[in-house]
Tab-separated table of N, CA and C in Angstrom:
chain	number	residue	atom	x	y	z
J	109	UNK	N	-2.629	12.741	-1.792
J	109	UNK	CA	-2.145	12.359	-0.395
J	109	UNK	C	-3.165	11.730	0.129
J	110	UNK	N	-4.551	12.025	-0.403
J	110	UNK	CA	-5.221	10.276	0.112
J	110	UNK	C	-5.526	9.943	-0.204
J	111	UNK	N	-5.568	9.963	-1.514
J	111	UNK	CA	-5.227	8.159	-2.916
J	111	UNK	C	-4.285	6.774	-2.181
J	112	UNK	N	-3.021	8.178	-1.038
J	112	UNK	CA	-1.248	7.605	-1.911
J	112	UNK	C	-2.460	6.519	-0.485
J	113	UNK	N	-2.729	7.182	0.338
J	113	UNK	CA	-2.602	6.588	1.890
J	113	UNK	C	-3.821	5.144	1.458
J	114	UNK	N	-5.364	6.095	0.625
J	114	UNK	CA	-6.029	4.318	0.726
J	114	UNK	C	-5.773	3.501	0.343
J	115	UNK	N	-3.657	3.272	-0.115
J	115	UNK	CA	-3.450	2.368	-0.722
J	115	UNK	C	-2.607	1.406	0.618
J	116	UNK	N	-2.452	2.048	1.668
J	116	UNK	CA	-1.986	1.613	3.264
J	116	UNK	C	-3.273	1.079	3.352
J	117	UNK	N	-2.576	-0.952	4.259
J	117	UNK	CA	-3.484	-1.669	5.150
J	117	UNK	C	-4.207	-0.589	6.636
J	118	UNK	N	-5.049	-0.406	6.191
J	118	UNK	CA	-5.524	-0.118	7.421
J	118	UNK	C	-6.156	0.207	8.091
J	119	UNK	N	-6.248	-1.373	7.922
J	119	UNK	CA	-7.289	-2.894	8.951
J	119	UNK	C	-5.784	-2.216	10.067
J	120	UNK	N	-4.499	-2.252	9.580
J	120	UNK	CA	-3.629	-2.283	10.595
J	120	UNK	C	-3.540	-0.901	11.510
J	121	UNK	N	-3.487	-0.298	10.665
J	121	UNK	CA	-3.184	1.484	11.044
J	121	UNK	C	-5.144	1.999	10.491
J	122	UNK	N	-5.807	2.681	11.829
J	122	UNK	CA	-7.126	2.621	12.334
J	122	UNK	C	-7.063	4.312	11.634
J	123	UNK	N	-7.264	4.804	11.174
J	123	UNK	CA	-8.052	5.982	10.587
J	123	UNK	C	-8.248	7.113	11.463
J	124	UNK	N	-9.289	6.504	12.359
J	124	UNK	CA	-9.437	7.965	13.526
J	124	UNK	C	-8.447	7.766	14.322
J	125	UNK	N	-7.595	7.022	14.248
J	125	UNK	CA	-6.622	7.621	15.430
J	125	UNK	C	-5.751	8.314	15.472
J	126	UNK	N	-4.998	8.064	13.749
J	126	UNK	CA	-3.615	8.409	12.656
J	126	UNK	C	-4.653	9.973	12.684
J	127	UNK	N	-5.806	10.921	12.746
J	127	UNK	CA	-6.320	11.756	12.825
J	127	UNK	C	-6.395	11.845	14.435
J	128	UNK	N	-7.049	11.666	14.984
J	128	UNK	CA	-6.437	12.188	16.879
J	128	UNK	C	-4.858	12.495	16.473
J	129	UNK	N	-4.918	11.956	17.036
J	129	UNK	CA	-3.536	11.770	16.836
J	129	UNK	C	-2.111	12.930	16.313
J	130	UNK	N	-3.210	13.489	14.905
J	130	UNK	CA	-2.184	14.533	13.836
J	130	UNK	C	-3.334	16.318	14.774
J	131	UNK	N	-3.665	15.800	15.483
J	131	UNK	CA	-5.213	17.076	15.562
J	131	UNK	C	-5.500	17.262	16.736
J	132	UNK	N	-3.809	17.051	17.977
J	132	UNK	CA	-2.449	16.829	18.684
J	132	UNK	C	-1.911	18.060	18.980
J	133	UNK	N	-1.709	18.299	18.095
J	133	UNK	CA	-0.600	19.444	17.649
J	133	UNK	C	-0.828	20.556	17.484
J	134	UNK	N	-0.063	21.558	18.088
J	134	UNK	CA	0.237	22.522	17.910
J	134	UNK	C	0.381	23.332	16.557
J	135	UNK	N	-0.521	24.112	16.063
J	135	UNK	CA	0.124	24.893	15.175
J	135	UNK	C	-0.466	26.001	14.796
J	136	UNK	N	0.526	27.346	15.344
J	136	UNK	CA	0.375	28.325	15.370
J	136	UNK	C	1.475	28.881	14.982
J	137	UNK	N	2.016	28.152	14.310
J	137	UNK	CA	3.417	28.982	13.178
J	137	UNK	C	4.305	27.358	12.722
J	138	UNK	N	4.681	27.940	11.498
J	138	UNK	CA	4.729	26.724	11.045
J	138	UNK	C	6.648	25.633	11.948
J	139	UNK	N	6.072	25.106	11.890
J	139	UNK	CA	6.590	23.960	13.040
J	139	UNK	C	6.573	22.153	11.654
J	140	UNK	N	8.323	22.150	13.129
J	140	UNK	CA	8.026	20.185	12.078
J	140	UNK	C	7.571	19.109	13.228
J	141	UNK	N	7.776	17.949	11.787
J	141	UNK	CA	7.256	16.865	12.641
J	141	UNK	C	7.429	16.076	12.494
J	142	UNK	N	8.124	14.509	13.325
J	142	UNK	CA	8.224	13.164	12.879
J	142	UNK	C	7.397	12.458	13.002
J	143	UNK	N	8.372	11.025	12.663
J	143	UNK	CA	6.402	10.077	11.914
J	143	UNK	C	7.954	8.650	12.327
J	144	UNK	N	7.455	8.739	13.476
J	144	UNK	CA	8.308	7.591	13.881
J	144	UNK	C	7.710	6.527	14.074
J	145	UNK	N	7.852	4.918	13.550
J	145	UNK	CA	6.934	3.814	13.879
J	145	UNK	C	6.848	2.579	11.878
J	146	UNK	N	6.508	1.590	12.589
J	146	UNK	CA	6.728	0.793	10.612
J	146	UNK	C	6.155	1.349	9.667
J	147	UNK	N	6.596	0.930	8.388
J	147	UNK	CA	5.980	0.964	7.535
J	147	UNK	C	4.304	1.434	6.316
J	148	UNK	N	3.617	1.347	7.624
J	148	UNK	CA	2.656	1.191	7.396
J	148	UNK	C	2.250	3.060	8.175
J	149	UNK	N	2.652	2.422	9.573
J	149	UNK	CA	2.670	3.518	10.657
J	149	UNK	C	2.804	4.646	9.834
J	150	UNK	N	4.704	4.571	9.003
J	150	UNK	CA	4.791	7.081	8.870
J	150	UNK	C	4.403	7.068	7.425
J	151	UNK	N	3.572	6.643	6.231
J	151	UNK	CA	2.323	7.096	5.848
J	151	UNK	C	1.926	7.579	5.701
J	152	UNK	N	1.028	6.625	7.666
J	152	UNK	CA	-0.305	7.012	7.618
J	152	UNK	C	-0.742	7.815	7.968
J	153	UNK	N	0.951	8.500	9.088
J	153	UNK	CA	0.566	9.651	9.557
J	153	UNK	C	0.932	10.964	9.264
J	154	UNK	N	1.732	11.239	7.667
J	154	UNK	CA	2.890	11.747	7.068
J	154	UNK	C	0.549	12.500	6.290
J	155	UNK	N	-0.208	11.220	5.611
J	155	UNK	CA	-1.581	11.204	5.575
J	155	UNK	C	-2.154	12.117	6.179
J	156	UNK	N	-2.254	12.087	7.295
J	156	UNK	CA	-3.843	12.168	8.368
J	156	UNK	C	-2.691	13.173	8.457
J	157	UNK	N	-1.401	14.060	8.139
J	157	UNK	CA	-0.588	14.891	9.174
J	157	UNK	C	-1.429	16.248	8.252
J	158	UNK	N	-1.291	15.837	6.920
J	158	UNK	CA	-0.911	16.202	5.584
J	158	UNK	C	-2.321	16.900	5.663
J	159	UNK	N	-3.702	15.673	5.669
J	159	UNK	CA	-5.002	16.341	5.624
J	159	UNK	C	-6.284	17.524	6.594
J	160	UNK	N	-4.524	17.039	7.582
J	160	UNK	CA	-5.317	18.018	8.747
J	160	UNK	C	-4.846	18.939	8.841
J	161	UNK	N	-4.435	19.696	7.739
J	161	UNK	CA	-3.209	21.509	7.766
J	161	UNK	C	-4.694	21.956	7.049
J	162	UNK	N	-4.576	23.177	7.800
J	162	UNK	CA	-5.457	24.388	7.506
J	162	UNK	C	-4.965	25.203	6.134
J	163	UNK	N	-3.472	25.437	6.162
J	163	UNK	CA	-3.389	26.332	4.845
J	163	UNK	C	-2.169	25.454	4.650
J	164	UNK	N	-1.991	24.857	3.837
J	164	UNK	CA	-0.556	24.106	3.177
J	164	UNK	C	0.368	24.943	2.013
J	165	UNK	N	1.334	24.931	2.163
J	165	UNK	CA	1.882	24.262	2.968
J	165	UNK	C	2.481	25.009	4.026
J	166	UNK	N	1.916	24.512	5.986
J	166	UNK	CA	1.921	25.378	6.943
J	166	UNK	C	3.050	24.456	7.545
J	167	UNK	N	3.718	23.212	7.475
J	167	UNK	CA	4.055	22.097	8.733
J	167	UNK	C	4.955	21.737	7.198
J	168	UNK	N	5.642	20.947	8.342
J	168	UNK	CA	6.919	19.381	7.147
J	168	UNK	C	6.564	18.604	8.171
J	169	UNK	N	5.960	17.238	7.874
J	169	UNK	CA	6.494	16.052	8.327
J	169	UNK	C	7.916	15.131	7.688
J	170	UNK	N	8.172	14.722	8.929
J	170	UNK	CA	9.733	13.804	7.588
J	170	UNK	C	9.680	11.460	9.364
J	171	UNK	N	9.893	11.766	8.088
J	171	UNK	CA	9.334	10.190	8.355
J	171	UNK	C	11.237	9.786	9.027
J	172	UNK	N	10.242	9.470	9.934
J	172	UNK	CA	11.537	8.181	10.566
J	172	UNK	C	12.285	7.595	10.252
J	173	UNK	N	12.194	7.249	9.246
J	173	UNK	CA	13.008	5.903	8.338
J	173	UNK	C	14.276	6.785	7.769
J	174	UNK	N	12.990	8.424	7.069
J	174	UNK	CA	14.404	8.328	6.340
J	174	UNK	C	15.481	9.794	7.626
J	175	UNK	N	14.917	10.024	8.231
J	175	UNK	CA	15.679	10.805	9.439
J	175	UNK	C	16.391	10.041	9.949
J	176	UNK	N	16.016	8.701	10.920
J	176	UNK	CA	17.397	8.558	11.526
J	176	UNK	C	17.872	6.421	11.057
J	177	UNK	N	17.565	6.594	8.861
J	177	UNK	CA	17.832	5.690	7.847
J	177	UNK	C	18.232	6.546	7.162
J	178	UNK	N	19.008	5.188	6.057
J	178	UNK	CA	19.653	5.903	4.847
J	178	UNK	C	19.498	4.405	3.706
J	179	UNK	N	20.465	4.467	3.661
J	179	UNK	CA	20.969	2.835	1.960
J	179	UNK	C	19.637	3.728	0.796
J	180	UNK	N	18.603	3.885	0.628
J	180	UNK	CA	17.561	3.832	-0.143
J	180	UNK	C	16.074	4.579	-0.180
J	181	UNK	N	15.512	4.644	-0.901
J	181	UNK	CA	14.385	4.783	-0.786
J	181	UNK	C	13.240	3.988	-0.464
J	182	UNK	N	13.402	3.109	-1.129
J	182	UNK	CA	12.740	1.627	-0.806
J	182	UNK	C	13.543	1.425	1.078
J	183	UNK	N	11.594	-0.096	1.368
J	183	UNK	CA	11.534	-0.831	2.309
J	183	UNK	C	13.099	-1.447	2.288
J	184	UNK	N	13.440	-2.312	1.261
J	184	UNK	CA	14.065	-3.271	1.690
J	184	UNK	C	15.238	-1.858	1.356
J	185	UNK	N	16.545	-1.242	1.158
J	185	UNK	CA	17.213	-0.708	1.342
J	185	UNK	C	17.730	-0.265	2.210
J	186	UNK	N	16.806	-0.227	3.254
J	186	UNK	CA	16.523	0.923	4.376
J	186	UNK	C	17.890	0.435	5.385
J	187	UNK	N	18.918	0.776	6.005
J	187	UNK	CA	19.930	0.591	6.304
J	187	UNK	C	19.599	1.932	7.965
J	188	UNK	N	19.585	1.576	9.678
J	188	UNK	CA	20.076	2.886	10.639
J	188	UNK	C	21.694	3.797	9.576
J	189	UNK	N	21.349	4.583	9.988
J	189	UNK	CA	22.081	5.563	10.239
J	189	UNK	C	23.092	5.370	11.546
J	190	UNK	N	22.630	5.233	13.131
J	190	UNK	CA	23.636	5.710	14.188
J	190	UNK	C	23.614	3.883	15.385
J	191	UNK	N	24.550	3.950	15.091
J	191	UNK	CA	23.793	2.603	16.415
J	191	UNK	C	23.262	3.291	18.399
J	192	UNK	N	24.179	4.218	18.345
J	192	UNK	CA	23.986	5.291	19.507
J	192	UNK	C	21.506	5.547	19.374
J	193	UNK	N	21.442	5.319	20.728
J	193	UNK	CA	19.675	6.422	20.545
J	193	UNK	C	20.560	7.091	20.309
J	194	UNK	N	21.617	7.699	21.243
J	194	UNK	CA	21.343	8.933	22.053
J	194	UNK	C	21.781	10.117	21.031
J	195	UNK	N	21.749	9.112	19.802
J	195	UNK	CA	23.007	10.358	18.492
J	195	UNK	C	21.521	10.553	17.609
J	196	UNK	N	20.282	10.471	17.590
J	196	UNK	CA	18.931	10.614	17.299
J	196	UNK	C	18.408	12.145	17.648
J	197	UNK	N	19.523	12.481	18.518
J	197	UNK	CA	18.948	13.652	19.795
J	197	UNK	C	19.429	14.328	18.485
J	198	UNK	N	20.720	14.845	18.739
J	198	UNK	CA	20.646	15.486	16.891
J	198	UNK	C	20.528	15.767	16.138
J	199	UNK	N	19.057	15.105	15.565
J	199	UNK	CA	19.360	14.796	14.072
J	199	UNK	C	18.314	15.414	14.372
J	200	UNK	N	16.692	14.909	15.757
J	200	UNK	CA	16.308	16.326	15.728
J	200	UNK	C	16.552	17.677	15.991
J	201	UNK	N	17.288	18.062	16.632
J	201	UNK	CA	17.951	19.455	16.706
J	201	UNK	C	18.043	19.459	14.983
J	202	UNK	N	18.997	19.501	14.849
J	202	UNK	CA	19.578	19.367	13.042
J	202	UNK	C	18.711	19.786	12.491
J	203	UNK	N	17.064	18.915	12.670
J	203	UNK	CA	16.390	19.807	11.265
J	203	UNK	C	14.690	20.313	12.326
J	204	UNK	N	15.007	20.850	13.287
J	204	UNK	CA	14.542	21.350	14.387
J	204	UNK	C	13.074	20.619	14.230
J	205	UNK	N	12.984	19.934	15.037
J	205	UNK	CA	11.975	19.356	15.182
J	205	UNK	C	10.668	19.593	16.427
J	206	UNK	N	9.694	19.554	16.054
J	206	UNK	CA	9.071	20.036	17.553
J	206	UNK	C	7.744	18.279	18.179
J	207	UNK	N	7.693	17.374	17.192
J	207	UNK	CA	6.805	16.887	17.737
J	207	UNK	C	7.011	15.781	17.202
J	208	UNK	N	7.103	14.798	18.171
J	208	UNK	CA	7.710	13.090	17.431
J	208	UNK	C	6.047	12.332	16.787
J	209	UNK	N	5.253	11.905	16.512
J	209	UNK	CA	3.637	10.323	16.509
J	209	UNK	C	4.630	9.205	16.579
J	210	UNK	N	5.238	8.611	17.644
J	210	UNK	CA	5.322	7.320	17.722
J	210	UNK	C	4.733	6.160	18.203
J	211	UNK	N	4.605	4.881	17.218
J	211	UNK	CA	3.850	4.164	17.459
J	211	UNK	C	5.576	2.727	17.420
J	212	UNK	N	5.031	2.540	19.219
J	212	UNK	CA	6.593	1.585	18.717
J	212	UNK	C	5.620	-0.199	18.230
J	213	UNK	N	6.687	-0.243	17.699
J	213	UNK	CA	6.779	-1.721	17.207
J	213	UNK	C	6.981	-3.125	17.586
J	214	UNK	N	6.804	-4.095	17.201
J	214	UNK	CA	6.501	-5.465	18.373
J	214	UNK	C	8.349	-6.027	17.869
J	215	UNK	N	8.194	-5.602	16.636
J	215	UNK	CA	9.199	-6.886	15.887
J	215	UNK	C	10.363	-5.390	15.608
J	216	UNK	N	11.430	-5.644	15.183
J	216	UNK	CA	12.751	-4.789	13.672
J	216	UNK	C	12.802	-5.387	12.735
J	217	UNK	N	12.222	-6.051	12.125
J	217	UNK	CA	12.529	-6.692	11.170
J	217	UNK	C	10.463	-6.351	10.041
J	218	UNK	N	11.146	-5.502	8.670
J	218	UNK	CA	10.403	-5.677	7.982
J	218	UNK	C	9.874	-6.599	6.907
J	219	UNK	N	8.699	-6.674	6.435
J	219	UNK	CA	8.994	-7.941	4.974
J	219	UNK	C	9.736	-9.079	4.771
J	220	UNK	N	10.822	-7.853	4.277
J	220	UNK	CA	12.785	-7.486	3.655
J	220	UNK	C	13.933	-8.577	4.700
J	221	UNK	N	12.844	-8.062	6.133
J	221	UNK	CA	14.012	-8.985	6.589
J	221	UNK	C	14.922	-7.931	7.100
J	222	UNK	N	14.720	-6.818	6.653
J	222	UNK	CA	15.656	-5.349	7.145
J	222	UNK	C	15.293	-4.929	7.845
J	223	UNK	N	16.557	-4.617	9.201
J	223	UNK	CA	15.553	-4.484	11.106
J	223	UNK	C	15.101	-2.553	10.320
J	224	UNK	N	14.360	-1.901	11.108
J	224	UNK	CA	13.273	-1.401	11.418
J	224	UNK	C	13.605	-0.670	12.696
J	225	UNK	N	15.216	-0.568	12.401
J	225	UNK	CA	16.396	-0.419	14.431
J	225	UNK	C	15.657	1.348	14.728
J	226	UNK	N	15.311	2.474	13.985
J	226	UNK	CA	15.524	2.731	14.248
J	226	UNK	C	14.177	3.565	15.599
J	227	UNK	N	13.540	2.186	14.975
J	227	UNK	CA	11.674	2.365	15.639
J	227	UNK	C	12.484	2.126	17.583
J	228	UNK	N	12.861	1.718	17.383
J	228	UNK	CA	12.383	0.308	19.359
J	228	UNK	C	14.677	1.441	19.496
J	229	UNK	N	14.949	2.678	18.804
J	229	UNK	CA	16.527	2.946	19.162
J	229	UNK	C	15.256	3.919	19.793
J	230	UNK	N	14.351	5.241	18.856
J	230	UNK	CA	13.608	6.481	18.880
J	230	UNK	C	12.723	5.946	20.649
J	231	UNK	N	12.489	4.611	21.360
J	231	UNK	CA	11.793	4.221	21.834
J	231	UNK	C	13.218	4.122	23.866
J	232	UNK	N	14.364	4.211	23.117
J	232	UNK	CA	14.885	4.452	24.059
J	232	UNK	C	15.229	5.523	24.744
J	233	UNK	N	15.493	5.939	23.535
J	233	UNK	CA	15.698	7.200	23.396
J	233	UNK	C	14.572	8.110	24.798
J	234	UNK	N	13.482	7.853	24.580
J	234	UNK	CA	12.705	7.742	25.467
J	234	UNK	C	13.249	8.117	27.401
J	235	UNK	N	14.024	6.970	27.006
J	235	UNK	CA	14.284	6.753	28.375
J	235	UNK	C	15.671	6.833	29.289
J	236	UNK	N	16.371	7.530	27.936
J	236	UNK	CA	17.728	8.303	27.914
J	236	UNK	C	17.662	9.905	28.386
J	237	UNK	N	16.625	10.492	27.136
J	237	UNK	CA	16.643	11.478	27.492
J	237	UNK	C	14.714	12.045	28.088
J	238	UNK	N	14.906	11.740	29.025
J	238	UNK	CA	13.100	12.175	29.613
J	238	UNK	C	13.088	13.226	29.552
J	239	UNK	N	14.125	14.062	29.623
J	239	UNK	CA	13.465	15.551	30.221
J	239	UNK	C	13.714	16.646	29.639
J	240	UNK	N	13.767	15.514	27.839
J	240	UNK	CA	14.156	16.380	26.538
J	240	UNK	C	12.196	16.350	25.638
J	241	UNK	N	11.917	15.072	25.861
J	241	UNK	CA	10.108	15.437	25.512
J	241	UNK	C	8.706	15.014	26.637
J	242	UNK	N	7.831	15.735	25.888
J	242	UNK	CA	6.881	15.959	26.560
J	242	UNK	C	4.973	14.648	26.243
J	243	UNK	N	5.396	14.006	26.590
J	243	UNK	CA	3.884	12.786	26.189
J	243	UNK	C	2.426	13.944	25.615
J	244	UNK	N	2.174	13.947	25.106
J	244	UNK	CA	0.823	14.979	24.811
J	244	UNK	C	-0.367	14.132	24.258
J	245	UNK	N	0.015	13.019	24.513
J	245	UNK	CA	-1.149	12.559	23.773
J	245	UNK	C	-1.011	11.414	23.723
J	246	UNK	N	-1.314	10.635	24.265
J	246	UNK	CA	-1.192	8.580	24.354
J	246	UNK	C	-2.283	7.746	23.981
J	247	UNK	N	-3.236	7.186	22.404
J	247	UNK	CA	-3.929	7.225	22.221
J	247	UNK	C	-3.931	5.824	23.287
J	248	UNK	N	-5.774	4.668	23.251
J	248	UNK	CA	-5.894	4.357	23.749
J	248	UNK	C	-6.071	2.586	22.687
J	249	UNK	N	-5.445	2.389	21.502
J	249	UNK	CA	-5.367	1.261	20.759
J	249	UNK	C	-4.003	0.668	21.181
J	250	UNK	N	-3.624	-0.919	21.076
J	250	UNK	CA	-2.198	-1.172	20.993
J	250	UNK	C	-2.169	-1.503	19.966
J	251	UNK	N	-0.476	-1.229	19.416
J	251	UNK	CA	0.427	-0.559	21.026
J	251	UNK	C	-0.093	1.142	20.082
J	252	UNK	N	0.130	1.719	21.439
J	252	UNK	CA	-1.109	2.910	21.287
J	252	UNK	C	-0.105	3.717	20.539
J	253	UNK	N	-0.130	5.060	19.980
J	253	UNK	CA	0.610	5.801	18.839
J	253	UNK	C	0.377	6.897	20.194
J	254	UNK	N	1.332	7.206	20.733
J	254	UNK	CA	2.033	8.502	21.717
J	254	UNK	C	2.601	9.335	21.388
J	255	UNK	N	2.461	10.650	21.109
J	255	UNK	CA	2.453	12.561	20.481
J	255	UNK	C	3.045	13.084	21.207
J	256	UNK	N	4.895	13.443	21.125
J	256	UNK	CA	5.398	13.558	22.657
J	256	UNK	C	5.624	15.224	22.200
J	257	UNK	N	5.821	15.916	23.072
J	257	UNK	CA	5.891	17.580	21.996
J	257	UNK	C	8.106	17.368	22.655
J	258	UNK	N	8.766	18.477	21.193
J	258	UNK	CA	10.204	18.017	22.279
J	258	UNK	C	10.260	19.142	23.235
J	259	UNK	N	10.834	18.943	23.942
J	259	UNK	CA	11.549	20.468	24.831
J	259	UNK	C	12.458	20.580	24.187
J	260	UNK	N	12.620	22.451	24.953
J	260	UNK	CA	14.008	23.376	23.861
J	260	UNK	C	13.911	23.007	22.657
J	261	UNK	N	12.855	22.650	21.548
J	261	UNK	CA	13.111	22.759	20.484
J	261	UNK	C	12.418	24.923	20.223
J	262	UNK	N	12.330	25.389	20.485
J	262	UNK	CA	12.249	26.421	19.758
J	262	UNK	C	13.611	27.487	20.260
J	263	UNK	N	15.205	26.153	19.913
J	263	UNK	CA	15.961	26.841	19.761
J	263	UNK	C	16.252	27.183	18.955
J	264	UNK	N	15.830	25.721	18.124
J	264	UNK	CA	16.089	25.730	16.414
J	264	UNK	C	15.854	26.193	15.986
J	265	UNK	N	15.438	26.503	14.452
J	265	UNK	CA	15.077	27.074	13.935
J	265	UNK	C	15.456	25.766	11.812
J	266	UNK	N	13.620	25.330	11.362
J	266	UNK	CA	14.197	24.594	10.637
J	266	UNK	C	14.559	24.868	9.286
J	267	UNK	N	15.181	23.909	8.848
J	267	UNK	CA	15.627	24.054	8.035
J	267	UNK	C	15.326	24.364	6.080
J	268	UNK	N	14.679	24.280	5.940
J	268	UNK	CA	14.378	24.090	4.623
J	268	UNK	C	14.497	23.253	3.342
J	269	UNK	N	15.553	23.923	3.311
J	269	UNK	CA	16.839	23.395	2.191
J	269	UNK	C	16.840	22.192	2.427
J	270	UNK	N	17.811	21.280	4.248
J	270	UNK	CA	17.381	20.613	4.650
J	270	UNK	C	16.622	19.103	3.856
J	271	UNK	N	15.048	20.037	5.473
J	271	UNK	CA	14.114	19.447	4.413
J	271	UNK	C	13.513	19.317	3.615
J	272	UNK	N	13.408	19.388	2.028
J	272	UNK	CA	13.189	19.598	1.148
J	272	UNK	C	14.168	18.050	0.850
J	273	UNK	N	14.471	18.288	0.611
J	273	UNK	CA	15.798	17.161	0.517
J	273	UNK	C	16.171	15.942	1.170
J	274	UNK	N	15.537	16.208	2.687
J	274	UNK	CA	15.228	14.829	3.293
J	274	UNK	C	14.180	14.288	2.933
J	275	UNK	N	12.531	14.995	2.435
J	275	UNK	CA	10.888	14.588	2.608
J	275	UNK	C	10.961	14.062	0.808
J	276	UNK	N	11.659	15.035	-0.456
J	276	UNK	CA	11.401	14.418	-1.585
J	276	UNK	C	12.100	13.124	-1.848
J	277	UNK	N	11.895	12.997	-2.602
J	277	UNK	CA	12.385	11.575	-3.473
J	277	UNK	C	13.171	12.590	-4.085
J	278	UNK	N	14.360	11.698	-4.421
J	278	UNK	CA	15.983	12.151	-4.090
J	278	UNK	C	16.412	12.046	-5.036
J	279	UNK	N	16.097	11.329	-6.438
J	279	UNK	CA	16.507	11.013	-7.213
J	279	UNK	C	15.365	12.373	-8.444
J	280	UNK	N	14.920	12.200	-7.625
J	280	UNK	CA	13.491	14.174	-8.303
J	280	UNK	C	14.360	15.514	-7.766
J	281	UNK	N	14.776	15.780	-7.009
J	281	UNK	CA	15.799	16.764	-6.036
J	281	UNK	C	16.177	16.763	-7.119
J	282	UNK	N	16.838	16.016	-7.572
J	282	UNK	CA	18.380	16.299	-7.821
J	282	UNK	C	18.594	16.883	-9.547
J	283	UNK	N	17.465	15.696	-9.904
J	283	UNK	CA	16.595	16.394	-11.242
J	283	UNK	C	15.700	18.532	-11.442
J	284	UNK	N	15.139	18.921	-10.237
J	284	UNK	CA	15.467	19.767	-10.410
J	284	UNK	C	16.363	20.583	-9.865
J	285	UNK	N	17.177	20.224	-9.707
J	285	UNK	CA	18.875	21.392	-9.260
J	285	UNK	C	18.884	21.877	-11.378
């Protein structure tokens, strides 16, 4: 994970900032965490969160592009799963997400011209369902990383099999079966 993290353009994602965000999450039991941002932010948060784990593996961290998107593993294959931002809340509950790392982006297109619609949809969801999210951290840079605790998430039990399928490379997961 550390090697993969070093490959991402860190000028856009200061290491101390993602570490600060990762440290803001309570870890008194296995948890499910979601990273919602652009193609730099999501993998950088995964790496920072994994590096901050004291007992591995003790938690799940999922990319928003996997939970709210589809079409394939590569960025160029990305397609949003949902048209309505409120549908994202169903996926958050289905997978038992307890915390969300969120960094808004100024545009909705990656290098290939394909939309990262889920990032803006999550921002809209925060306004549509404010009673479901409690902000626990907002970093000082622009754009800020915001960390939210998902309220009522304790009602949902994380599904390890579904999380493994969602998080693992799909071709590799099929080979294991």
